[in-house]
mmCIF file of N, CA and C in Angstrom:
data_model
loop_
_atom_site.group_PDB
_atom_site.id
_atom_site.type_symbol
_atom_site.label_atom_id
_atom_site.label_comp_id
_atom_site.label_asym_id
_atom_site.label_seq_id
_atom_site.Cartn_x
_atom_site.Cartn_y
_atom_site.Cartn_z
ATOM 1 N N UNK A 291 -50.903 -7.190 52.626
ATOM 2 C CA UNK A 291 -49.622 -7.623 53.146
ATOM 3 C C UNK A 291 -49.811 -7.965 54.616
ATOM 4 N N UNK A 292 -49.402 -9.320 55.121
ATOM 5 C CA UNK A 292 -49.164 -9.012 56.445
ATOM 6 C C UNK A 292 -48.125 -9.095 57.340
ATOM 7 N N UNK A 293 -48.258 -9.401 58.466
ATOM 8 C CA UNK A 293 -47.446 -8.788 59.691
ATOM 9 C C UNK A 293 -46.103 -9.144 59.055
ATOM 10 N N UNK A 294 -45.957 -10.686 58.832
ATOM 11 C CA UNK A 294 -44.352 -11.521 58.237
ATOM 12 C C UNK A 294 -43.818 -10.615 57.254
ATOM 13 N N UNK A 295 -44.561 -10.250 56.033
ATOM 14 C CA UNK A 295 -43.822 -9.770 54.852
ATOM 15 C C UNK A 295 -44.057 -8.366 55.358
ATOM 16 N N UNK A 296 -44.481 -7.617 56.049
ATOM 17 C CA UNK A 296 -44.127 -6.543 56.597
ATOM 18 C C UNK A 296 -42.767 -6.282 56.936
ATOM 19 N N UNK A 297 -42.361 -6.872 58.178
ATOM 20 C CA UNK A 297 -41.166 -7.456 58.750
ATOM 21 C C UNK A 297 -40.054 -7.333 57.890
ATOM 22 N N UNK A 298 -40.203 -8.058 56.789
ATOM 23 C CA UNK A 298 -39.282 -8.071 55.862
ATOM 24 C C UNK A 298 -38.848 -7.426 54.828
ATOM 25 N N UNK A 299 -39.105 -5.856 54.912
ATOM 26 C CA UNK A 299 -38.880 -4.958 54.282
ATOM 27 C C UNK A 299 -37.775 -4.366 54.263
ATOM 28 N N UNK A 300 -36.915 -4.060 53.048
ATOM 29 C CA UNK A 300 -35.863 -3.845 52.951
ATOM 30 C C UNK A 300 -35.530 -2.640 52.242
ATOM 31 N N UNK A 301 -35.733 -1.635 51.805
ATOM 32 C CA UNK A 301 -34.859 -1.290 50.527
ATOM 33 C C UNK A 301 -33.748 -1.524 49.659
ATOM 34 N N UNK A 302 -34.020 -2.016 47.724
ATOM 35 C CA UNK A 302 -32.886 -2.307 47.245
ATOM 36 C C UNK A 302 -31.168 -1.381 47.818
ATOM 37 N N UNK A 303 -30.516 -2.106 47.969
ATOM 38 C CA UNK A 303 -28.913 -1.235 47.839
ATOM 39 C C UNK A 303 -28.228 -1.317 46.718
ATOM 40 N N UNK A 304 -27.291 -0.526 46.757
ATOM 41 C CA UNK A 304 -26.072 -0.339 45.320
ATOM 42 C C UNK A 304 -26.925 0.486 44.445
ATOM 43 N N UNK A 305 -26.217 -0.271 43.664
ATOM 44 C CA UNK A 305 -26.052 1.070 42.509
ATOM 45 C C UNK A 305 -26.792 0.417 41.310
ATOM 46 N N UNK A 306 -27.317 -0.600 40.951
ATOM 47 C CA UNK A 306 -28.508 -1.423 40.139
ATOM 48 C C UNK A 306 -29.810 -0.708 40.605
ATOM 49 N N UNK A 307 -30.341 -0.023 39.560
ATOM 50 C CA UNK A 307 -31.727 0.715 39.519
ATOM 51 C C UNK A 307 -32.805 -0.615 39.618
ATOM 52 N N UNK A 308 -34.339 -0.241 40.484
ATOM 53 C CA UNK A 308 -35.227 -1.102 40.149
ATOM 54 C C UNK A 308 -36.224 -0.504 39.480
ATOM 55 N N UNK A 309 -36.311 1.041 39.705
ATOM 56 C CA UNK A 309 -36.600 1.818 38.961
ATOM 57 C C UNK A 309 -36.039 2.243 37.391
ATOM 58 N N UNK A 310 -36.694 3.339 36.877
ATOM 59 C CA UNK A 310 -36.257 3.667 35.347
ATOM 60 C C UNK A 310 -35.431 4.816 35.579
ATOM 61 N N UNK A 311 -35.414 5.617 36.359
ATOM 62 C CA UNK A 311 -35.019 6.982 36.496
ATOM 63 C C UNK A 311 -34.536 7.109 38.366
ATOM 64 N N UNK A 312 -33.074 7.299 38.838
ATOM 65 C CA UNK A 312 -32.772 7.808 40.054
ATOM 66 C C UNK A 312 -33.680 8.183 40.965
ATOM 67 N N UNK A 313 -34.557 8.981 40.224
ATOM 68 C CA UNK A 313 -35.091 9.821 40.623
ATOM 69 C C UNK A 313 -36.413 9.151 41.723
ATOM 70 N N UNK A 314 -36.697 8.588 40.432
ATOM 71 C CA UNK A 314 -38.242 7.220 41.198
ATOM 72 C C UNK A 314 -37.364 6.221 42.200
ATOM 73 N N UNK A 315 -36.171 6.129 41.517
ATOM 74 C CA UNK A 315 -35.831 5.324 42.523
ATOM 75 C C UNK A 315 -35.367 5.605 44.044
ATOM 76 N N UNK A 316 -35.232 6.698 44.437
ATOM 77 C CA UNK A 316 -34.974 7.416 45.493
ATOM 78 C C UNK A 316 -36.530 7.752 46.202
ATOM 79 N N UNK A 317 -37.437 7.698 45.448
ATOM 80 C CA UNK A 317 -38.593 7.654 46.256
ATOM 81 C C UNK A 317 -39.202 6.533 46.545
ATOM 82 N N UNK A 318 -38.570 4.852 45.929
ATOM 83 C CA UNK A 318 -39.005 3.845 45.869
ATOM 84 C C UNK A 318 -38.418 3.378 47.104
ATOM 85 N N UNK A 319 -36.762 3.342 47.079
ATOM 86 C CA UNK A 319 -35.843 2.937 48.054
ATOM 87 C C UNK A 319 -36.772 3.800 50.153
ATOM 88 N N UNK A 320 -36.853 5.136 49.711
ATOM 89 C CA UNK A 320 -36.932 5.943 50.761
ATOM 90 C C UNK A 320 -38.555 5.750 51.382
ATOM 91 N N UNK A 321 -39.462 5.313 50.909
ATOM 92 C CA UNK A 321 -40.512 4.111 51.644
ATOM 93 C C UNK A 321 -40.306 3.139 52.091
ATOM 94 N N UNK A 322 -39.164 2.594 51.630
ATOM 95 C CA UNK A 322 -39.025 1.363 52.285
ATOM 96 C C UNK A 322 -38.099 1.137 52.944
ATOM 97 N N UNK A 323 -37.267 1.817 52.908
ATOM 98 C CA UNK A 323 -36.206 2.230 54.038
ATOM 99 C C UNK A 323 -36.797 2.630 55.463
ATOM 100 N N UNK A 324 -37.777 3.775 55.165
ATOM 101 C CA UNK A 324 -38.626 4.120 56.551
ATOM 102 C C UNK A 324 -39.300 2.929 57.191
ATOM 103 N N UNK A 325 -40.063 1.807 56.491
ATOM 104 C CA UNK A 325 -40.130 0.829 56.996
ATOM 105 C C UNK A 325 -39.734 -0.177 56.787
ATOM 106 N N UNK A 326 -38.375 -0.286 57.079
ATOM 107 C CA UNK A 326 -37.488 -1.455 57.304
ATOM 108 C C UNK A 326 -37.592 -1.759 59.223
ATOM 109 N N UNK A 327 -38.072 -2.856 59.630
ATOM 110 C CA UNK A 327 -37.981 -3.148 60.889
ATOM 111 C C UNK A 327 -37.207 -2.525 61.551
ATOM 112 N N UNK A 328 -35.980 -2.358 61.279
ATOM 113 C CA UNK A 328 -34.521 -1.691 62.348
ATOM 114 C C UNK A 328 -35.060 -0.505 62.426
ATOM 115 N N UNK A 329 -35.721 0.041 62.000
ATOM 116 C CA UNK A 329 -36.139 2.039 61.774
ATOM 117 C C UNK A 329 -37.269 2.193 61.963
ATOM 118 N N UNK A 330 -38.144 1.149 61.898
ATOM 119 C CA UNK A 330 -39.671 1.895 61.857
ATOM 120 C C UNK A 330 -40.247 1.906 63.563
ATOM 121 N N UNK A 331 -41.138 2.496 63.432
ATOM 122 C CA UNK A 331 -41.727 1.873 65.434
ATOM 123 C C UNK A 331 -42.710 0.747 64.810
ATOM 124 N N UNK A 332 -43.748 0.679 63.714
ATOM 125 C CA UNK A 332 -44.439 -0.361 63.891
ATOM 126 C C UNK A 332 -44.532 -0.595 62.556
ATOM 127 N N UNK A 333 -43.713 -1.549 61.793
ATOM 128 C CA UNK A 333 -43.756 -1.195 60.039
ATOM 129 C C UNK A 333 -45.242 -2.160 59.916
ATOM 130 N N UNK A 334 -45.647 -3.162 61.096
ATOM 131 C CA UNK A 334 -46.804 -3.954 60.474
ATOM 132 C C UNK A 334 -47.872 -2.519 60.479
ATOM 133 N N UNK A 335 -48.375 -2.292 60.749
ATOM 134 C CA UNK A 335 -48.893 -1.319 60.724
ATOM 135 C C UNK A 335 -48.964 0.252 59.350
ATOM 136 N N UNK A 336 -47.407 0.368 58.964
ATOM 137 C CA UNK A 336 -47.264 1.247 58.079
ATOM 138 C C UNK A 336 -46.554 2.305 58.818
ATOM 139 N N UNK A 337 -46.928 2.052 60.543
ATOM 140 C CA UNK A 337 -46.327 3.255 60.897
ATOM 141 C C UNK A 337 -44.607 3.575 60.776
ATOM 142 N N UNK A 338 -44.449 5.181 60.816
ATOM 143 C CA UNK A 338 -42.633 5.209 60.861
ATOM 144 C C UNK A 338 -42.082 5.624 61.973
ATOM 145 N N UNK A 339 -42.934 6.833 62.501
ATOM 146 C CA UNK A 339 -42.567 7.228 63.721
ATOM 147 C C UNK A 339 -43.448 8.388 64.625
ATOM 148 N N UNK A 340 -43.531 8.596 65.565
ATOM 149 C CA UNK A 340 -44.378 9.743 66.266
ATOM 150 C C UNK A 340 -45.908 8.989 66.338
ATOM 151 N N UNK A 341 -46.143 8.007 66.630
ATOM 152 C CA UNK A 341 -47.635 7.098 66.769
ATOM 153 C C UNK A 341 -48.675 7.145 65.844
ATOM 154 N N UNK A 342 -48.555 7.561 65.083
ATOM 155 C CA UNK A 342 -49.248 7.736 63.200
ATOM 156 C C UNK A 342 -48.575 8.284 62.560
ATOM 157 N N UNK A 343 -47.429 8.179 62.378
ATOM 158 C CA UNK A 343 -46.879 8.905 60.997
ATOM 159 C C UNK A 343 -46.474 7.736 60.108
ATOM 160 N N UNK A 344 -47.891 7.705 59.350
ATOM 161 C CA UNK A 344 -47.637 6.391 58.277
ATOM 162 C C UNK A 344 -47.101 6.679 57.078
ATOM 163 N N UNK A 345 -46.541 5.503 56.302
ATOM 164 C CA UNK A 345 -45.889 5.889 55.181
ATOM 165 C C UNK A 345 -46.920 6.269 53.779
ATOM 166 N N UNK A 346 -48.150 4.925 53.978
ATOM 167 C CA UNK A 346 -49.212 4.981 53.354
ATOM 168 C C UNK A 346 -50.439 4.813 54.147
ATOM 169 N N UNK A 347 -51.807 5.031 53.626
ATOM 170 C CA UNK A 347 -52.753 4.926 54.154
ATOM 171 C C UNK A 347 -53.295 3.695 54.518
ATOM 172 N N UNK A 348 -52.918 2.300 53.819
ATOM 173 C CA UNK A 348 -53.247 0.964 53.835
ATOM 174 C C UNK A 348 -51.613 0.656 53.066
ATOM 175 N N UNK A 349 -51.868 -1.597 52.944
ATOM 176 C CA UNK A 349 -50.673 -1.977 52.119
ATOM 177 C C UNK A 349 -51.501 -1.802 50.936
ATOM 178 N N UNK A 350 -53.057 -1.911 50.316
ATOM 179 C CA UNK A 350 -53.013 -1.390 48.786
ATOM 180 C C UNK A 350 -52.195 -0.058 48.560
ATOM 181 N N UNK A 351 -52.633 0.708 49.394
ATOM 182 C CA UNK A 351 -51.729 2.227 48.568
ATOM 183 C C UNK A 351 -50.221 1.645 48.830
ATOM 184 N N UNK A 352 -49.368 1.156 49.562
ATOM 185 C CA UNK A 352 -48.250 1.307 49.962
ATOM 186 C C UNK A 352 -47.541 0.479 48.400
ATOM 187 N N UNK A 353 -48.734 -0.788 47.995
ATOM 188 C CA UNK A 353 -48.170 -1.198 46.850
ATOM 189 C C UNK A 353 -48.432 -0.660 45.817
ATOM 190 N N UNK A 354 -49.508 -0.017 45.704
ATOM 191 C CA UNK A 354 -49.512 1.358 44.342
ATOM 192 C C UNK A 354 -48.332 2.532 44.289
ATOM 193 N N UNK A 355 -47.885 2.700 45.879
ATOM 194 C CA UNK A 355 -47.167 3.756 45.463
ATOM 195 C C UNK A 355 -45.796 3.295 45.321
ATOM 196 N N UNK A 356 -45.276 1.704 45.679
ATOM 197 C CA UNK A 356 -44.038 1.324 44.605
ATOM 198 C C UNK A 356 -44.132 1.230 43.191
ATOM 199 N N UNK A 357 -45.549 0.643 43.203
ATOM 200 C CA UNK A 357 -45.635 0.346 41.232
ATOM 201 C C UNK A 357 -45.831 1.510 40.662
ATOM 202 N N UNK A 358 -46.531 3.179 41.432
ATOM 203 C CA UNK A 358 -45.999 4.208 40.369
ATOM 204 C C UNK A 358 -44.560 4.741 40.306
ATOM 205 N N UNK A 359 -43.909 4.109 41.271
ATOM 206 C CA UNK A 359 -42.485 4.491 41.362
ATOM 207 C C UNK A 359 -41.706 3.446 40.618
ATOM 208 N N UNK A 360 -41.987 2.199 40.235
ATOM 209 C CA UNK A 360 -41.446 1.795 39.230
ATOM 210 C C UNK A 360 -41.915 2.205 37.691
ATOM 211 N N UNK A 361 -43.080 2.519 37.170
ATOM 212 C CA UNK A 361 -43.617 2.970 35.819
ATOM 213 C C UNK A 361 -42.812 4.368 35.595
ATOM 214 N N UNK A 362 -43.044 5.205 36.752
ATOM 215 C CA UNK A 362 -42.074 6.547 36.233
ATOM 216 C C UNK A 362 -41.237 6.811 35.216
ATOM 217 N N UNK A 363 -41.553 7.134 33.693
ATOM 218 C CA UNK A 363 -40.604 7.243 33.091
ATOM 219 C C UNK A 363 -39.685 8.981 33.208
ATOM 220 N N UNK A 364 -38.210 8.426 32.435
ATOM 221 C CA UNK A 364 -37.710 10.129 32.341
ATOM 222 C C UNK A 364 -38.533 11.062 31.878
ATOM 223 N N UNK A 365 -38.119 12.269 32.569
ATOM 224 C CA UNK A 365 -38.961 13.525 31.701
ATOM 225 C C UNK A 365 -37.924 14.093 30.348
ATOM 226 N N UNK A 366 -38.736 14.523 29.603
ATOM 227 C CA UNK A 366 -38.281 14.835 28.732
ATOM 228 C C UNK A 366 -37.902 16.303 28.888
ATOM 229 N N UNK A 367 -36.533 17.406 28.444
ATOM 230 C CA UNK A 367 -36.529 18.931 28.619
ATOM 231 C C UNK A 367 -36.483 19.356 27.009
ATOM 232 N N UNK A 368 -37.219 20.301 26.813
ATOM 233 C CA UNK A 368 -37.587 20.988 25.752
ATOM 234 C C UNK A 368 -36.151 21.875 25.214
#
């Protein structure tokens, strides 16, 4: 990913899941909320705040860890 589509990070709003389960989706939304430009100190980077506090380690992990947050299915209770 770079610097531009960095920039342009948003988290979905409302109430339309992009996820399968709230649940993923609250961890999908809440990465990308931290780096949404208005909030982050350096989202090209990954950083969120305090001069390394990244969200992910690189943009491969940052896009692995939306696509396991979209696969997440419900758990099942016994």
């Amino acid at each position: 990913m770079n610097t531009a589509t960095s920039a342009a990070i948003r988290a979905p709003r409302g109430s339309q899941l992009t996820c399968r389960t709230w649940a993923a989706e609250s961890a999908y939304r809440m990465i990308q909320n931290n780096l949404d430009a208005e909030v982050a100190e350096r989202p090209e980077d990954l950083v969120v705040y305090g001069g390394m506090g990244r969200a992910a380690r690189n943009w491969n992990c940052y896009s692995a860890i939306l696509r396991a947050c979209s696969s997440w299915a419900p758990m099942r209770l016994c």
